[in-house]
């Protein structure tokens, strides 16, 4: 009886951990820079990104969360006509803010 319920639970647990954020084609060349590299660029605005930081109480890998946040921010920057991002906050609770610039 227990095995009957355990197997679907395990599939749900591991399946939920397999998240993926796709970077749009227009966002592939958007770079992450620091403040010193954008001094001569046009500031376009801000982009906020958020993903799940944990799955059913289990923390996700920081590198995976950071990668997904950057992909979301790149997509937003592309929608705004930007080509450069600067992280304007750290990652907190699966959320991060970026400033979008047009440098080229």
PDB file of N, CA and C in Angstrom:
ATOM      1  N   UNK A   1       0.816  -1.193   0.000  1.00  0.00           N
ATOM      2  CA  UNK A   1       0.000   0.000   0.000  1.00  0.00           C
ATOM      3  C   UNK A   1       0.867   1.268   0.000  1.00  0.00           C
ATOM      4  N   UNK A   2       1.905   1.282   0.838  1.00  0.00           N
ATOM      5  CA  UNK A   2       2.773   2.453   0.911  1.00  0.00           C
ATOM      6  C   UNK A   2       3.506   2.684  -0.407  1.00  0.00           C
ATOM      7  N   UNK A   3       3.973   1.617  -1.040  1.00  0.00           N
ATOM      8  CA  UNK A   3       4.707   1.750  -2.300  1.00  0.00           C
ATOM      9  C   UNK A   3       3.827   2.355  -3.385  1.00  0.00           C
ATOM     10  N   UNK A   4       2.553   2.086  -3.335  1.00  0.00           N
ATOM     11  CA  UNK A   4       1.617   2.607  -4.328  1.00  0.00           C
ATOM     12  C   UNK A   4       1.551   4.130  -4.278  1.00  0.00           C
ATOM     13  N   UNK A   5       1.704   4.685  -3.111  1.00  0.00           N
ATOM     14  CA  UNK A   5       1.662   6.136  -2.953  1.00  0.00           C
ATOM     15  C   UNK A   5       3.050   6.765  -3.030  1.00  0.00           C
ATOM     16  N   UNK A   6       4.064   6.011  -2.704  1.00  0.00           N
ATOM     17  CA  UNK A   6       5.422   6.552  -2.690  1.00  0.00           C
ATOM     18  C   UNK A   6       5.932   6.840  -4.094  1.00  0.00           C
ATOM     19  N   UNK A   7       5.653   5.969  -5.043  1.00  0.00           N
ATOM     20  CA  UNK A   7       6.161   6.155  -6.398  1.00  0.00           C
ATOM     21  C   UNK A   7       5.641   7.433  -7.047  1.00  0.00           C
ATOM     22  N   UNK A   8       4.338   7.707  -7.033  1.00  0.00           N
ATOM     23  CA  UNK A   8       3.871   8.984  -7.604  1.00  0.00           C
ATOM     24  C   UNK A   8       4.451  10.193  -6.876  1.00  0.00           C
ATOM     25  N   UNK A   9       4.622  10.077  -5.565  1.00  0.00           N
ATOM     26  CA  UNK A   9       5.199  11.177  -4.796  1.00  0.00           C
ATOM     27  C   UNK A   9       6.628  11.458  -5.254  1.00  0.00           C
ATOM     28  N   UNK A  10       7.418  10.407  -5.454  1.00  0.00           N
ATOM     29  CA  UNK A  10       8.801  10.583  -5.899  1.00  0.00           C
ATOM     30  C   UNK A  10       8.863  11.201  -7.286  1.00  0.00           C
ATOM     31  N   UNK A  11       7.991  10.777  -8.199  1.00  0.00           N
ATOM     32  CA  UNK A  11       7.957  11.383  -9.533  1.00  0.00           C
ATOM     33  C   UNK A  11       7.603  12.861  -9.443  1.00  0.00           C
ATOM     34  N   UNK A  12       6.672  13.199  -8.579  1.00  0.00           N
ATOM     35  CA  UNK A  12       6.286  14.595  -8.391  1.00  0.00           C
ATOM     36  C   UNK A  12       7.443  15.391  -7.808  1.00  0.00           C
ATOM     37  N   UNK A  13       8.096  14.838  -6.814  1.00  0.00           N
ATOM     38  CA  UNK A  13       9.216  15.510  -6.161  1.00  0.00           C
ATOM     39  C   UNK A  13      10.343  15.792  -7.147  1.00  0.00           C
ATOM     40  N   UNK A  14      10.766  14.792  -7.888  1.00  0.00           N
ATOM     41  CA  UNK A  14      11.880  14.980  -8.811  1.00  0.00           C
ATOM     42  C   UNK A  14      11.465  15.748 -10.054  1.00  0.00           C
ATOM     43  N   UNK A  15      10.250  15.576 -10.491  1.00  0.00           N
ATOM     44  CA  UNK A  15       9.754  16.324 -11.648  1.00  0.00           C
ATOM     45  C   UNK A  15       9.645  17.803 -11.348  1.00  0.00           C
ATOM     46  N   UNK A  16       9.245  18.147 -10.143  1.00  0.00           N
ATOM     47  CA  UNK A  16       9.117  19.560  -9.764  1.00  0.00           C
ATOM     48  C   UNK A  16      10.478  20.236  -9.708  1.00  0.00           C
ATOM     49  N   UNK A  17      11.518  19.481  -9.452  1.00  0.00           N
ATOM     50  CA  UNK A  17      12.858  20.048  -9.398  1.00  0.00           C
ATOM     51  C   UNK A  17      13.461  20.299 -10.770  1.00  0.00           C
ATOM     52  N   UNK A  18      12.830  19.789 -11.793  1.00  0.00           N
ATOM     53  CA  UNK A  18      13.338  19.942 -13.159  1.00  0.00           C
ATOM     54  C   UNK A  18      12.689  21.148 -13.815  1.00  0.00           C
ATOM     55  N   UNK A  19      13.068  22.312 -13.388  1.00  0.00           N
ATOM     56  CA  UNK A  19      12.530  23.532 -13.979  1.00  0.00           C
ATOM     57  C   UNK A  19      13.510  24.041 -15.013  1.00  0.00           C
ATOM     58  N   UNK A  20      12.993  24.830 -15.919  1.00  0.00           N
ATOM     59  CA  UNK A  20      13.848  25.335 -16.989  1.00  0.00           C
ATOM     60  C   UNK A  20      13.281  26.648 -17.482  1.00  0.00           C
ATOM     61  N   UNK A  21      14.126  27.656 -17.593  1.00  0.00           N
ATOM     62  CA  UNK A  21      13.734  28.946 -18.141  1.00  0.00           C
ATOM     63  C   UNK A  21      14.490  29.114 -19.447  1.00  0.00           C
ATOM     64  N   UNK A  22      13.755  29.328 -20.515  1.00  0.00           N
ATOM     65  CA  UNK A  22      14.362  29.456 -21.838  1.00  0.00           C
ATOM     66  C   UNK A  22      14.700  30.919 -22.114  1.00  0.00           C
ATOM     67  N   UNK A  23      15.915  31.147 -22.623  1.00  0.00           N
ATOM     68  CA  UNK A  23      16.310  32.480 -23.065  1.00  0.00           C
ATOM     69  C   UNK A  23      15.832  32.654 -24.496  1.00  0.00           C
ATOM     70  N   UNK A  24      15.061  33.713 -24.743  1.00  0.00           N
ATOM     71  CA  UNK A  24      14.569  33.996 -26.089  1.00  0.00           C
ATOM     72  C   UNK A  24      15.737  34.266 -27.030  1.00  0.00           C
ATOM     73  N   UNK A  25      15.511  34.020 -28.323  1.00  0.00           N
ATOM     74  CA  UNK A  25      16.560  34.236 -29.329  1.00  0.00           C
ATOM     75  C   UNK A  25      17.066  35.678 -29.308  1.00  0.00           C
ATOM     76  N   UNK A  26      16.162  36.637 -29.137  1.00  0.00           N
ATOM     77  CA  UNK A  26      16.546  38.053 -29.121  1.00  0.00           C
ATOM     78  C   UNK A  26      17.386  38.416 -27.899  1.00  0.00           C
ATOM     79  N   UNK A  27      17.363  37.568 -26.879  1.00  0.00           N
ATOM     80  CA  UNK A  27      18.064  37.872 -25.628  1.00  0.00           C
ATOM     81  C   UNK A  27      19.411  37.166 -25.508  1.00  0.00           C
ATOM     82  N   UNK A  28      19.767  36.349 -26.471  1.00  0.00           N
ATOM     83  CA  UNK A  28      20.987  35.541 -26.396  1.00  0.00           C
ATOM     84  C   UNK A  28      22.260  36.373 -26.218  1.00  0.00           C
ATOM     85  N   UNK A  29      22.324  37.553 -26.832  1.00  0.00           N
ATOM     86  CA  UNK A  29      23.558  38.354 -26.812  1.00  0.00           C
ATOM     87  C   UNK A  29      23.572  39.446 -25.750  1.00  0.00           C
ATOM     88  N   UNK A  30      22.584  39.473 -24.893  1.00  0.00           N
ATOM     89  CA  UNK A  30      22.558  40.478 -23.827  1.00  0.00           C
ATOM     90  C   UNK A  30      23.574  40.083 -22.761  1.00  0.00           C
ATOM     91  N   UNK A  31      24.426  41.040 -22.394  1.00  0.00           N
ATOM     92  CA  UNK A  31      25.517  40.742 -21.469  1.00  0.00           C
ATOM     93  C   UNK A  31      25.207  41.255 -20.066  1.00  0.00           C
ATOM     94  N   UNK A  32      25.785  40.575 -19.092  1.00  0.00           N
ATOM     95  CA  UNK A  32      25.724  41.010 -17.700  1.00  0.00           C
ATOM     96  C   UNK A  32      27.021  41.748 -17.422  1.00  0.00           C
ATOM     97  N   UNK A  33      26.919  42.996 -17.001  1.00  0.00           N
ATOM     98  CA  UNK A  33      28.102  43.837 -16.784  1.00  0.00           C
ATOM     99  C   UNK A  33      28.053  44.439 -15.382  1.00  0.00           C
ATOM    100  N   UNK A  34      29.117  45.165 -15.030  1.00  0.00           N
ATOM    101  CA  UNK A  34      29.101  45.905 -13.772  1.00  0.00           C
ATOM    102  C   UNK A  34      28.914  47.392 -14.083  1.00  0.00           C
ATOM    103  N   UNK A  35      28.706  48.171 -13.060  1.00  0.00           N
ATOM    104  CA  UNK A  35      28.403  49.607 -13.210  1.00  0.00           C
ATOM    105  C   UNK A  35      29.447  50.366 -14.025  1.00  0.00           C
ATOM    106  N   UNK A  36      30.707  50.012 -13.874  1.00  0.00           N
ATOM    107  CA  UNK A  36      31.762  50.760 -14.572  1.00  0.00           C
ATOM    108  C   UNK A  36      31.692  50.605 -16.091  1.00  0.00           C
ATOM    109  N   UNK A  37      31.087  49.536 -16.577  1.00  0.00           N
ATOM    110  CA  UNK A  37      31.010  49.307 -18.027  1.00  0.00           C
ATOM    111  C   UNK A  37      29.810  49.981 -18.680  1.00  0.00           C
ATOM    112  N   UNK A  38      28.926  50.579 -17.899  1.00  0.00           N
ATOM    113  CA  UNK A  38      27.712  51.168 -18.483  1.00  0.00           C
ATOM    114  C   UNK A  38      27.645  52.687 -18.313  1.00  0.00           C
ATOM    115  N   UNK A  39      28.753  53.316 -17.973  1.00  0.00           N
ATOM    116  CA  UNK A  39      28.747  54.758 -17.729  1.00  0.00           C
ATOM    117  C   UNK A  39      28.370  55.564 -18.960  1.00  0.00           C
ATOM    118  N   UNK A  40      28.682  55.069 -20.147  1.00  0.00           N
ATOM    119  CA  UNK A  40      28.356  55.784 -21.383  1.00  0.00           C
ATOM    120  C   UNK A  40      27.154  55.181 -22.105  1.00  0.00           C
ATOM    121  N   UNK A  41      26.351  54.431 -21.393  1.00  0.00           N
ATOM    122  CA  UNK A  41      25.191  53.761 -21.981  1.00  0.00           C
ATOM    123  C   UNK A  41      23.902  54.479 -21.587  1.00  0.00           C
ATOM    124  N   UNK A  42      22.857  54.215 -22.336  1.00  0.00           N
ATOM    125  CA  UNK A  42      21.545  54.786 -22.036  1.00  0.00           C
ATOM    126  C   UNK A  42      20.790  53.837 -21.111  1.00  0.00           C
ATOM    127  N   UNK A  43      20.352  54.348 -19.967  1.00  0.00           N
ATOM    128  CA  UNK A  43      19.574  53.545 -19.021  1.00  0.00           C
ATOM    129  C   UNK A  43      18.143  53.471 -19.533  1.00  0.00           C
ATOM    130  N   UNK A  44      17.627  52.244 -19.680  1.00  0.00           N
ATOM    131  CA  UNK A  44      16.272  52.057 -20.195  1.00  0.00           C
ATOM    132  C   UNK A  44      15.238  51.783 -19.107  1.00  0.00           C
ATOM    133  N   UNK A  45      15.680  51.279 -17.980  1.00  0.00           N
ATOM    134  CA  UNK A  45      14.736  50.969 -16.907  1.00  0.00           C
ATOM    135  C   UNK A  45      15.213  49.785 -16.090  1.00  0.00           C
ATOM    136  N   UNK A  46      14.276  49.147 -15.407  1.00  0.00           N
ATOM    137  CA  UNK A  46      14.621  48.019 -14.551  1.00  0.00           C
ATOM    138  C   UNK A  46      13.832  46.781 -14.956  1.00  0.00           C
ATOM    139  N   UNK A  47      14.402  45.649 -14.628  1.00  0.00           N
ATOM    140  CA  UNK A  47      13.755  44.358 -14.852  1.00  0.00           C
ATOM    141  C   UNK A  47      13.811  43.587 -13.545  1.00  0.00           C
ATOM    142  N   UNK A  48      12.691  43.039 -13.148  1.00  0.00           N
ATOM    143  CA  UNK A  48      12.637  42.198 -11.959  1.00  0.00           C
ATOM    144  C   UNK A  48      12.391  40.765 -12.397  1.00  0.00           C
ATOM    145  N   UNK A  49      13.106  39.843 -11.787  1.00  0.00           N
ATOM    146  CA  UNK A  49      12.954  38.433 -12.123  1.00  0.00           C
ATOM    147  C   UNK A  49      12.694  37.651 -10.850  1.00  0.00           C
ATOM    148  N   UNK A  50      11.912  36.599 -10.964  1.00  0.00           N
ATOM    149  CA  UNK A  50      11.624  35.759  -9.815  1.00  0.00           C
ATOM    150  C   UNK A  50      11.364  34.323 -10.223  1.00  0.00           C
ATOM    151  N   UNK A  51      11.921  33.397  -9.460  1.00  0.00           N
ATOM    152  CA  UNK A  51      11.716  31.966  -9.666  1.00  0.00           C
ATOM    153  C   UNK A  51      11.535  31.310  -8.301  1.00  0.00           C
ATOM    154  N   UNK A  52      11.151  30.057  -8.300  1.00  0.00           N
ATOM    155  CA  UNK A  52      11.024  29.316  -7.048  1.00  0.00           C
ATOM    156  C   UNK A  52      12.419  29.058  -6.490  1.00  0.00           C
ATOM    157  N   UNK A  53      12.635  29.435  -5.248  1.00  0.00           N
ATOM    158  CA  UNK A  53      13.927  29.208  -4.604  1.00  0.00           C
ATOM    159  C   UNK A  53      13.972  27.843  -3.928  1.00  0.00           C
ATOM    160  N   UNK A  54      12.796  27.262  -3.706  1.00  0.00           N
ATOM    161  CA  UNK A  54      12.747  25.926  -3.118  1.00  0.00           C
ATOM    162  C   UNK A  54      11.567  25.164  -3.712  1.00  0.00           C
ATOM    163  N   UNK A  55      11.687  23.867  -3.703  1.00  0.00           N
ATOM    164  CA  UNK A  55      10.630  22.983  -4.173  1.00  0.00           C
ATOM    165  C   UNK A  55      10.222  22.119  -2.987  1.00  0.00           C
ATOM    166  N   UNK A  56       8.992  22.235  -2.580  1.00  0.00           N
ATOM    167  CA  UNK A  56       8.444  21.554  -1.406  1.00  0.00           C
ATOM    168  C   UNK A  56       9.403  21.567  -0.211  1.00  0.00           C
ATOM    169  N   UNK A  57       9.904  22.750   0.094  1.00  0.00           N
ATOM    170  CA  UNK A  57      10.750  22.939   1.260  1.00  0.00           C
ATOM    171  C   UNK A  57      12.217  22.603   1.071  1.00  0.00           C
ATOM    172  N   UNK A  58      12.588  22.136  -0.107  1.00  0.00           N
ATOM    173  CA  UNK A  58      13.990  21.798  -0.371  1.00  0.00           C
ATOM    174  C   UNK A  58      14.595  22.915  -1.215  1.00  0.00           C
ATOM    175  N   UNK A  59      15.648  23.549  -0.684  1.00  0.00           N
ATOM    176  CA  UNK A  59      16.298  24.651  -1.403  1.00  0.00           C
ATOM    177  C   UNK A  59      16.903  24.165  -2.711  1.00  0.00           C
ATOM    178  N   UNK A  60      16.696  24.957  -3.755  1.00  0.00           N
ATOM    179  CA  UNK A  60      17.291  24.660  -5.056  1.00  0.00           C
ATOM    180  C   UNK A  60      18.733  25.154  -5.067  1.00  0.00           C
ATOM    181  N   UNK A  61      19.543  24.642  -5.973  1.00  0.00           N
ATOM    182  CA  UNK A  61      20.938  25.064  -6.083  1.00  0.00           C
ATOM    183  C   UNK A  61      20.994  26.537  -6.460  1.00  0.00           C
ATOM    184  N   UNK A  62      21.849  27.287  -5.750  1.00  0.00           N
ATOM    185  CA  UNK A  62      21.977  28.731  -5.987  1.00  0.00           C
ATOM    186  C   UNK A  62      22.351  29.041  -7.427  1.00  0.00           C
ATOM    187  N   UNK A  63      23.235  28.247  -8.002  1.00  0.00           N
ATOM    188  CA  UNK A  63      23.679  28.480  -9.379  1.00  0.00           C
ATOM    189  C   UNK A  63      22.512  28.326 -10.358  1.00  0.00           C
ATOM    190  N   UNK A  64      21.642  27.356 -10.130  1.00  0.00           N
ATOM    191  CA  UNK A  64      20.484  27.134 -11.002  1.00  0.00           C
ATOM    192  C   UNK A  64      19.505  28.300 -10.883  1.00  0.00           C
ATOM    193  N   UNK A  65      19.249  28.738  -9.660  1.00  0.00           N
ATOM    194  CA  UNK A  65      18.351  29.873  -9.438  1.00  0.00           C
ATOM    195  C   UNK A  65      18.919  31.117 -10.117  1.00  0.00           C
ATOM    196  N   UNK A  66      20.211  31.378  -9.934  1.00  0.00           N
ATOM    197  CA  UNK A  66      20.853  32.551 -10.542  1.00  0.00           C
ATOM    198  C   UNK A  66      20.783  32.496 -12.062  1.00  0.00           C
ATOM    199  N   UNK A  67      20.996  31.321 -12.626  1.00  0.00           N
ATOM    200  CA  UNK A  67      20.945  31.151 -14.077  1.00  0.00           C
ATOM    201  C   UNK A  67      19.546  31.444 -14.621  1.00  0.00           C
ATOM    202  N   UNK A  68      18.525  30.967 -13.931  1.00  0.00           N
ATOM    203  CA  UNK A  68      17.149  31.207 -14.363  1.00  0.00           C
ATOM    204  C   UNK A  68      16.766  32.674 -14.219  1.00  0.00           C
ATOM    205  N   UNK A  69      17.211  33.314 -13.144  1.00  0.00           N
ATOM    206  CA  UNK A  69      16.929  34.741 -12.961  1.00  0.00           C
ATOM    207  C   UNK A  69      17.565  35.562 -14.071  1.00  0.00           C
ATOM    208  N   UNK A  70      18.793  35.227 -14.430  1.00  0.00           N
ATOM    209  CA  UNK A  70      19.482  35.942 -15.500  1.00  0.00           C
ATOM    210  C   UNK A  70      18.777  35.728 -16.841  1.00  0.00           C
ATOM    211  N   UNK A  71      18.315  34.518 -17.102  1.00  0.00           N
ATOM    212  CA  UNK A  71      17.591  34.244 -18.351  1.00  0.00           C
ATOM    213  C   UNK A  71      16.317  35.077 -18.427  1.00  0.00           C
ATOM    214  N   UNK A  72      15.578  35.154 -17.331  1.00  0.00           N
ATOM    215  CA  UNK A  72      14.358  35.970 -17.306  1.00  0.00           C
ATOM    216  C   UNK A  72      14.677  37.446 -17.502  1.00  0.00           C
ATOM    217  N   UNK A  73      15.740  37.920 -16.853  1.00  0.00           N
ATOM    218  CA  UNK A  73      16.129  39.328 -16.989  1.00  0.00           C
ATOM    219  C   UNK A  73      16.586  39.631 -18.413  1.00  0.00           C
ATOM    220  N   UNK A  74      17.305  38.714 -19.025  1.00  0.00           N
ATOM    221  CA  UNK A  74      17.726  38.904 -20.423  1.00  0.00           C
ATOM    222  C   UNK A  74      16.509  39.000 -21.342  1.00  0.00           C
ATOM    223  N   UNK A  75      15.529  38.146 -21.123  1.00  0.00           N
ATOM    224  CA  UNK A  75      14.305  38.196 -21.932  1.00  0.00           C
ATOM    225  C   UNK A  75      13.615  39.548 -21.779  1.00  0.00           C
ATOM    226  N   UNK A  76      13.537  40.036 -20.556  1.00  0.00           N
ATOM    227  CA  UNK A  76      12.898  41.332 -20.301  1.00  0.00           C
ATOM    228  C   UNK A  76      13.704  42.468 -20.928  1.00  0.00           C
ATOM    229  N   UNK A  77      15.023  42.399 -20.822  1.00  0.00           N
ATOM    230  CA  UNK A  77      15.882  43.428 -21.423  1.00  0.00           C
ATOM    231  C   UNK A  77      15.700  43.465 -22.936  1.00  0.00           C
ATOM    232  N   UNK A  78      15.584  42.313 -23.555  1.00  0.00           N
ATOM    233  CA  UNK A  78      15.360  42.256 -25.006  1.00  0.00           C
ATOM    234  C   UNK A  78      14.033  42.915 -25.363  1.00  0.00           C
ATOM    235  N   UNK A  79      13.007  42.678 -24.568  1.00  0.00           N
ATOM    236  CA  UNK A  79      11.699  43.304 -24.799  1.00  0.00           C
ATOM    237  C   UNK A  79      11.768  44.820 -24.671  1.00  0.00           C
ATOM    238  N   UNK A  80      12.701  45.311 -23.850  1.00  0.00           N
ATOM    239  CA  UNK A  80      12.856  46.749 -23.637  1.00  0.00           C
ATOM    240  C   UNK A  80      13.810  47.385 -24.648  1.00  0.00           C
ATOM    241  N   UNK A  81      14.463  46.583 -25.483  1.00  0.00           N
ATOM    242  CA  UNK A  81      15.421  47.106 -26.452  1.00  0.00           C
ATOM    243  C   UNK A  81      16.819  47.267 -25.901  1.00  0.00           C
ATOM    244  N   UNK A  82      17.104  46.644 -24.773  1.00  0.00           N
ATOM    245  CA  UNK A  82      18.421  46.754 -24.156  1.00  0.00           C
ATOM    246  C   UNK A  82      19.395  45.717 -24.664  1.00  0.00           C
ATOM    247  N   UNK A  83      20.666  45.922 -24.341  1.00  0.00           N
ATOM    248  CA  UNK A  83      21.692  44.947 -24.708  1.00  0.00           C
ATOM    249  C   UNK A  83      22.634  44.622 -23.551  1.00  0.00           C
ATOM    250  N   UNK A  84      22.424  45.282 -22.403  1.00  0.00           N
ATOM    251  CA  UNK A  84      23.298  45.090 -21.244  1.00  0.00           C
ATOM    252  C   UNK A  84      22.473  45.127 -19.963  1.00  0.00           C
ATOM    253  N   UNK A  85      22.831  44.259 -19.024  1.00  0.00           N
ATOM    254  CA  UNK A  85      22.190  44.209 -17.709  1.00  0.00           C
ATOM    255  C   UNK A  85      23.230  44.452 -16.621  1.00  0.00           C
ATOM    256  N   UNK A  86      22.794  45.111 -15.560  1.00  0.00           N
ATOM    257  CA  UNK A  86      23.598  45.234 -14.347  1.00  0.00           C
ATOM    258  C   UNK A  86      22.711  44.781 -13.192  1.00  0.00           C
ATOM    259  N   UNK A  87      23.196  43.841 -12.393  1.00  0.00           N
ATOM    260  CA  UNK A  87      22.435  43.396 -11.227  1.00  0.00           C
ATOM    261  C   UNK A  87      22.364  44.548 -10.233  1.00  0.00           C
ATOM    262  N   UNK A  88      21.153  44.946  -9.879  1.00  0.00           N
ATOM    263  CA  UNK A  88      21.002  46.054  -8.930  1.00  0.00           C
ATOM    264  C   UNK A  88      20.622  45.562  -7.539  1.00  0.00           C
ATOM    265  N   UNK A  89      20.522  44.247  -7.377  1.00  0.00           N
ATOM    266  CA  UNK A  89      20.304  43.655  -6.061  1.00  0.00           C
ATOM    267  C   UNK A  89      20.887  42.252  -6.069  1.00  0.00           C
ATOM    268  N   UNK A  90      21.032  41.702  -4.898  1.00  0.00           N
ATOM    269  CA  UNK A  90      21.430  40.306  -4.798  1.00  0.00           C
ATOM    270  C   UNK A  90      20.200  39.422  -4.928  1.00  0.00           C
ATOM    271  N   UNK A  91      20.413  38.137  -4.924  1.00  0.00           N
ATOM    272  CA  UNK A  91      19.302  37.190  -4.994  1.00  0.00           C
ATOM    273  C   UNK A  91      18.752  37.007  -3.591  1.00  0.00           C
ATOM    274  N   UNK A  92      17.459  37.224  -3.457  1.00  0.00           N
ATOM    275  CA  UNK A  92      16.816  37.083  -2.158  1.00  0.00           C
ATOM    276  C   UNK A  92      15.459  36.423  -2.345  1.00  0.00           C
ATOM    277  N   UNK A  93      15.310  35.227  -1.797  1.00  0.00           N
ATOM    278  CA  UNK A  93      14.041  34.518  -1.903  1.00  0.00           C
ATOM    279  C   UNK A  93      13.651  34.191  -3.335  1.00  0.00           C
ATOM    280  N   UNK A  94      14.637  33.961  -4.176  1.00  0.00           N
ATOM    281  CA  UNK A  94      14.368  33.632  -5.571  1.00  0.00           C
ATOM    282  C   UNK A  94      14.047  34.832  -6.439  1.00  0.00           C
ATOM    283  N   UNK A  95      14.338  36.031  -5.939  1.00  0.00           N
ATOM    284  CA  UNK A  95      14.056  37.255  -6.695  1.00  0.00           C
ATOM    285  C   UNK A  95      15.316  38.100  -6.819  1.00  0.00           C
ATOM    286  N   UNK A  96      15.392  38.841  -7.938  1.00  0.00           N
ATOM    287  CA  UNK A  96      16.529  39.731  -8.161  1.00  0.00           C
ATOM    288  C   UNK A  96      16.104  40.853  -9.098  1.00  0.00           C
ATOM    289  N   UNK A  97      16.700  42.038  -8.890  1.00  0.00           N
ATOM    290  CA  UNK A  97      16.430  43.196  -9.755  1.00  0.00           C
ATOM    291  C   UNK A  97      17.666  43.504 -10.592  1.00  0.00           C
ATOM    292  N   UNK A  98      17.403  43.969 -11.810  1.00  0.00           N
ATOM    293  CA  UNK A  98      18.459  44.326 -12.751  1.00  0.00           C
ATOM    294  C   UNK A  98      18.139  45.684 -13.352  1.00  0.00           C
ATOM    295  N   UNK A  99      19.175  46.426 -13.748  1.00  0.00           N
ATOM    296  CA  UNK A  99      18.999  47.655 -14.511  1.00  0.00           C
ATOM    297  C   UNK A  99      19.349  47.331 -15.955  1.00  0.00           C
ATOM    298  N   UNK A 100      18.513  47.822 -16.878  1.00  0.00           N
ATOM    299  CA  UNK A 100      18.668  47.530 -18.303  1.00  0.00           C
ATOM    300  C   UNK A 100      19.262  48.749 -19.004  1.00  0.00           C
ATOM    301  N   UNK A 101      20.277  48.508 -19.838  1.00  0.00           N
ATOM    302  CA  UNK A 101      20.958  49.574 -20.572  1.00  0.00           C
ATOM    303  C   UNK A 101      21.023  49.248 -22.060  1.00  0.00           C
ATOM    304  N   UNK A 102      21.137  50.309 -22.853  1.00  0.00           N
ATOM    305  CA  UNK A 102      21.412  50.197 -24.289  1.00  0.00           C
ATOM    306  C   UNK A 102      22.794  50.800 -24.492  1.00  0.00           C
ATOM    307  N   UNK A 103      23.780  49.965 -24.827  1.00  0.00           N
ATOM    308  CA  UNK A 103      25.163  50.431 -24.946  1.00  0.00           C
ATOM    309  C   UNK A 103      25.652  50.496 -26.388  1.00  0.00           C
ATOM    310  N   UNK A 104      25.075  49.763 -27.278  1.00  0.00           N
ATOM    311  CA  UNK A 104      25.540  49.736 -28.678  1.00  0.00           C
ATOM    312  C   UNK A 104      24.537  50.389 -29.601  1.00  0.00           C
TER     313      UNK A 104
END
